Tab-separated table of C-alpha atoms in Angstrom:
chain	number	residue	atom	x	y	z
T	1240	MET	CA	29.930	-182.044	-41.202
T	1241	PRO	CA	26.959	-181.872	-41.656
T	1242	SER	CA	25.653	-180.816	-45.762
T	1243	ASP	CA	24.693	-177.220	-44.659
T	1244	SER	CA	28.488	-176.892	-43.808
T	1245	THR	CA	30.573	-173.158	-45.320
T	1246	LEU	CA	33.445	-174.784	-45.305
T	1247	LEU	CA	36.766	-171.679	-45.195
T	1248	LEU	CA	39.537	-172.931	-47.011
T	1249	SER	CA	43.494	-172.291	-46.548
T	1250	VAL	CA	46.537	-173.992	-48.304
T	1251	GLY	CA	49.467	-173.490	-47.072
T	1252	GLU	CA	52.446	-174.510	-44.567
T	1253	LEU	CA	51.019	-174.660	-41.134
T	1254	ASN	CA	53.714	-171.921	-40.127
T	1255	ASP	CA	53.011	-168.491	-38.052
T	1256	ASN	CA	54.080	-166.841	-41.266
T	1257	LYS	CA	50.693	-167.888	-43.096
T	1258	ASN	CA	48.497	-166.833	-39.585
T	1259	HIS	CA	45.972	-170.061	-39.608
T	1260	LYS	CA	45.576	-169.254	-36.353
T	1261	VAL	CA	43.453	-165.840	-36.957
T	1262	ILE	CA	40.685	-167.615	-38.645
T	1263	ILE	CA	40.939	-170.798	-36.054
T	1264	GLN	CA	40.462	-167.596	-33.953
T	1265	SER	CA	37.817	-166.121	-35.088
T	1266	LEU	CA	35.113	-169.429	-35.084
T	1267	PRO	CA	33.705	-169.178	-32.086
T	1268	GLU	CA	32.215	-165.772	-33.652
T	1269	LEU	CA	31.081	-167.194	-36.482
T	1270	PRO	CA	27.645	-169.531	-37.068
T	1271	SER	CA	28.220	-172.464	-35.936
T	1272	ASN	CA	27.305	-174.853	-39.158
T	1273	VAL	CA	31.185	-172.250	-40.188
T	1274	HIS	CA	34.372	-175.209	-40.543
T	1275	TYR	CA	37.997	-174.006	-41.265
T	1276	VAL	CA	39.466	-176.824	-43.566
T	1277	ILE	CA	43.534	-176.146	-43.740
T	1278	CYS	CA	45.543	-177.782	-46.454
T	1279	GLY	CA	48.466	-178.569	-45.266
T	1280	ARG	CA	51.542	-179.332	-43.244
T	1281	GLY	CA	54.089	-177.611	-40.545
T	1282	PRO	CA	56.033	-177.309	-37.299
T	1283	LEU	CA	52.261	-175.987	-36.071
T	1284	LYS	CA	49.808	-178.327	-36.210
T	1285	GLU	CA	49.621	-178.701	-32.751
T	1286	GLN	CA	49.297	-175.484	-31.721
T	1287	HIS	CA	46.324	-175.143	-33.540
T	1288	GLU	CA	45.193	-178.677	-32.955
T	1289	GLN	CA	45.345	-177.282	-29.063
T	1290	LEU	CA	44.454	-173.227	-29.731
T	1291	ALA	CA	41.025	-175.193	-31.860
T	1292	LYS	CA	40.382	-177.307	-28.846
T	1293	GLU	CA	40.508	-173.810	-26.045
T	1294	LEU	CA	37.641	-172.435	-27.998
T	1295	HIS	CA	35.884	-175.543	-28.372
T	1296	VAL	CA	35.910	-175.760	-31.896
T	1297	GLU	CA	37.821	-178.863	-32.265
T	1298	ASN	CA	35.076	-180.678	-34.653
T	1299	ARG	CA	35.436	-176.833	-37.169
T	1300	LEU	CA	38.965	-177.217	-37.509
T	1301	HIS	CA	39.810	-180.326	-40.691
T	1302	LEU	CA	43.337	-179.783	-41.080
T	1303	LEU	CA	43.999	-182.080	-43.790
T	1304	GLY	CA	47.806	-182.367	-44.387
T	1305	TYR	CA	49.250	-182.179	-47.304
T	1306	ARG	CA	47.474	-183.063	-51.203
T	1307	SER	CA	48.260	-183.703	-53.616
T	1308	ASP	CA	44.157	-182.771	-54.974
T	1309	VAL	CA	43.554	-178.925	-53.207
T	1310	ILE	CA	41.531	-178.216	-56.438
T	1311	LYS	CA	38.863	-180.781	-56.017
T	1312	ILE	CA	38.787	-179.947	-51.817
T	1313	MET	CA	39.007	-176.065	-53.755
T	1314	LYS	CA	35.948	-176.931	-55.556
T	1315	SER	CA	33.377	-178.283	-52.621
T	1316	CYS	CA	34.057	-174.982	-50.249
T	1317	ASP	CA	32.930	-172.077	-49.843
T	1318	ILE	CA	34.965	-169.024	-49.702
T	1319	PHE	CA	39.225	-169.383	-49.739
T	1320	VAL	CA	40.336	-167.870	-46.678
T	1321	PHE	CA	43.954	-165.963	-47.397
T	1322	PRO	CA	46.035	-164.872	-43.667
T	1323	SER	CA	48.776	-164.805	-44.136
T	1324	LYS	CA	51.438	-161.597	-42.551
T	1325	ARG	CA	53.438	-161.661	-46.174
T	1326	GLU	CA	53.419	-163.680	-49.226
T	1327	GLY	CA	55.177	-162.906	-53.122
T	1328	LEU	CA	51.992	-164.244	-56.065
T	1329	SER	CA	50.269	-167.188	-54.100
T	1330	VAL	CA	49.250	-169.681	-56.450
T	1331	ALA	CA	46.932	-171.056	-54.612
T	1332	LEU	CA	45.053	-166.872	-53.972
T	1333	MET	CA	45.021	-167.729	-58.298
T	1334	GLU	CA	44.200	-171.715	-58.306
T	1335	ALA	CA	40.817	-170.037	-55.713
T	1336	MET	CA	40.360	-167.093	-57.664
T	1337	ALA	CA	40.195	-169.660	-60.629
T	1338	CYS	CA	38.215	-172.622	-59.072
T	1339	GLY	CA	35.235	-169.609	-58.420
T	1340	LEU	CA	35.745	-169.239	-55.224
T	1341	PRO	CA	35.436	-165.556	-53.367
T	1342	CYS	CA	38.724	-164.826	-51.486
T	1343	ILE	CA	38.706	-163.885	-47.722
T	1344	ALA	CA	43.045	-162.803	-48.540
T	1345	SER	CA	45.400	-160.377	-46.441
T	1346	ARG	CA	45.669	-156.449	-47.662
T	1347	ILE	CA	49.870	-157.665	-47.713
T	1348	ARG	CA	52.445	-158.013	-50.765
T	1349	GLY	CA	50.599	-160.652	-53.405
T	1350	ASN	CA	47.358	-160.306	-52.636
T	1351	ILE	CA	46.946	-156.762	-53.318
T	1352	ASP	CA	48.178	-157.916	-56.489
T	1353	LEU	CA	45.636	-159.806	-56.572
T	1354	ILE	CA	42.787	-158.374	-55.639
T	1355	THR	CA	40.757	-155.628	-56.718
T	1356	GLN	CA	39.549	-154.897	-53.245
T	1357	GLY	CA	34.857	-155.956	-53.117
T	1358	THR	CA	35.753	-156.231	-57.017
T	1359	ASN	CA	36.556	-159.798	-57.025
T	1360	SER	CA	37.526	-160.890	-53.716
T	1361	ILE	CA	38.256	-159.171	-49.992
T	1362	LEU	CA	41.342	-157.448	-47.842
T	1363	CYS	CA	40.993	-158.181	-44.328
T	1364	ASN	CA	44.043	-156.377	-41.911
T	1365	PRO	CA	45.989	-159.535	-41.118
T	1366	ASN	CA	46.075	-158.501	-37.563
T	1367	GLY	CA	42.774	-158.941	-36.332
T	1368	TYR	CA	40.119	-161.464	-36.709
T	1369	MET	CA	37.578	-159.859	-35.931
T	1370	ASN	CA	37.871	-158.701	-39.524
T	1371	PHE	CA	38.207	-161.636	-41.062
T	1372	VAL	CA	34.755	-162.747	-38.801
T	1373	ASP	CA	32.803	-159.159	-40.020
T	1374	VAL	CA	33.617	-160.549	-44.093
T	1375	ILE	CA	33.267	-163.816	-42.922
T	1376	ILE	CA	29.871	-163.157	-41.956
T	1377	SER	CA	29.002	-160.792	-44.807
T	1378	ILE	CA	29.441	-163.336	-47.834
T	1379	ASP	CA	25.931	-163.975	-48.734
T	1380	GLU	CA	24.740	-166.110	-51.882
T	1381	GLU	CA	24.264	-162.845	-54.538
T	1382	ILE	CA	28.209	-162.169	-53.255
T	1383	LYS	CA	29.181	-165.992	-54.289
T	1384	ASP	CA	27.817	-165.573	-57.546
T	1385	LYS	CA	29.557	-161.933	-58.315
T	1386	PHE	CA	32.709	-163.469	-57.374
T	1387	SER	CA	33.041	-166.217	-58.980
T	1388	LYS	CA	31.784	-164.878	-61.514
T	1389	LEU	CA	34.673	-161.649	-61.488
T	1390	ASN	CA	37.787	-164.499	-60.168
T	1391	ILE	CA	37.323	-167.440	-63.575
T	1392	ILE	CA	37.767	-163.444	-65.820
T	1393	GLU	CA	40.775	-162.284	-63.082
T	1394	SER	CA	42.585	-164.871	-62.441
T	1395	LYS	CA	43.445	-165.130	-66.921
T	1396	LYS	CA	44.933	-162.542	-66.347
T	1397	TYR	CA	47.774	-164.345	-64.283
T	1398	SER	CA	48.271	-167.137	-66.291
T	1399	VAL	CA	51.662	-168.590	-66.733
T	1400	LYS	CA	52.319	-166.979	-68.932
T	1401	GLN	CA	50.953	-163.616	-68.292
T	1402	ILE	CA	52.756	-164.669	-64.706
T	1403	SER	CA	56.105	-165.413	-66.754
T	1404	GLU	CA	55.936	-162.419	-68.716
T	1405	LYS	CA	55.557	-159.977	-66.054
T	1406	MET	CA	58.137	-161.710	-63.814
T	1407	LYS	CA	60.543	-161.666	-66.634
T	1408	LYS	CA	60.178	-157.609	-66.612
T	1409	MET	CA	61.210	-157.243	-63.829
T	1410	TYR	CA	63.860	-158.845	-62.644
T	1411	LEU	CA	65.663	-157.375	-66.713
T	1412	LYS	CA	64.192	-153.539	-65.136
T	1413	GLY	CA	65.783	-155.522	-61.118
T	1414	ASP	CA	62.153	-154.414	-59.579
T	1415	ILE	CA	62.655	-157.430	-58.127
T	1416	PHE	CA	64.663	-156.585	-55.075
T	1417	HIS	CA	62.920	-154.128	-53.774
T	1418	ASP	CA	59.956	-154.053	-51.782
C-alpha cells in the first residue's frame, strides 16, 4: 500500500452478521487511496474477495485472517469501521476507541451503548453503504484528532471493572434477558 493510503479497519469473523460487505461495496465510491483491512476469518472470505474483484477494488481489500496483534494493527490504521447488523458490547469497538481511532459503527444495540453520536464517533445505518461512504469521506484530520482524544477518555468508562459491575447488575435485575 502507498504511504498516503487511508486505512479502514474492521475486526471480526467474516460472516453475514458482521456485514463487511457494506464497506467493500463502498470502496468504489471512495478515493482510490482508501484501503479496507479486515482482521478475522470465516465462511464469507471467498465471497468478499469475489465481490471486491467484481467491483474492481480487489487491490484495496486486505483480508488478514486471524491476528493476535490487533492492537498493533489498530494503531497503524486511520479509521475503525464496524458495520455489524447485530452486536453485544463489542470488545473490538472498545479497543479501537481505546487506541484513539475515529470509529464509524452501525446504529444497533451494543454500539449505541458505547458511542455518543458525533461526539466520540459516528453511527450509521448498517443497510446502506452510501451512508458509510458519506461519513468516511467527511472524516478529516481535525475530526480524527478530536475523536482520538475523546475516545481515549470514553473508553475508560468501559474498563473490565466497569463492565463487570454493569453485567453483574444486569444479571441480578434480570435485564440481560430483554432486548
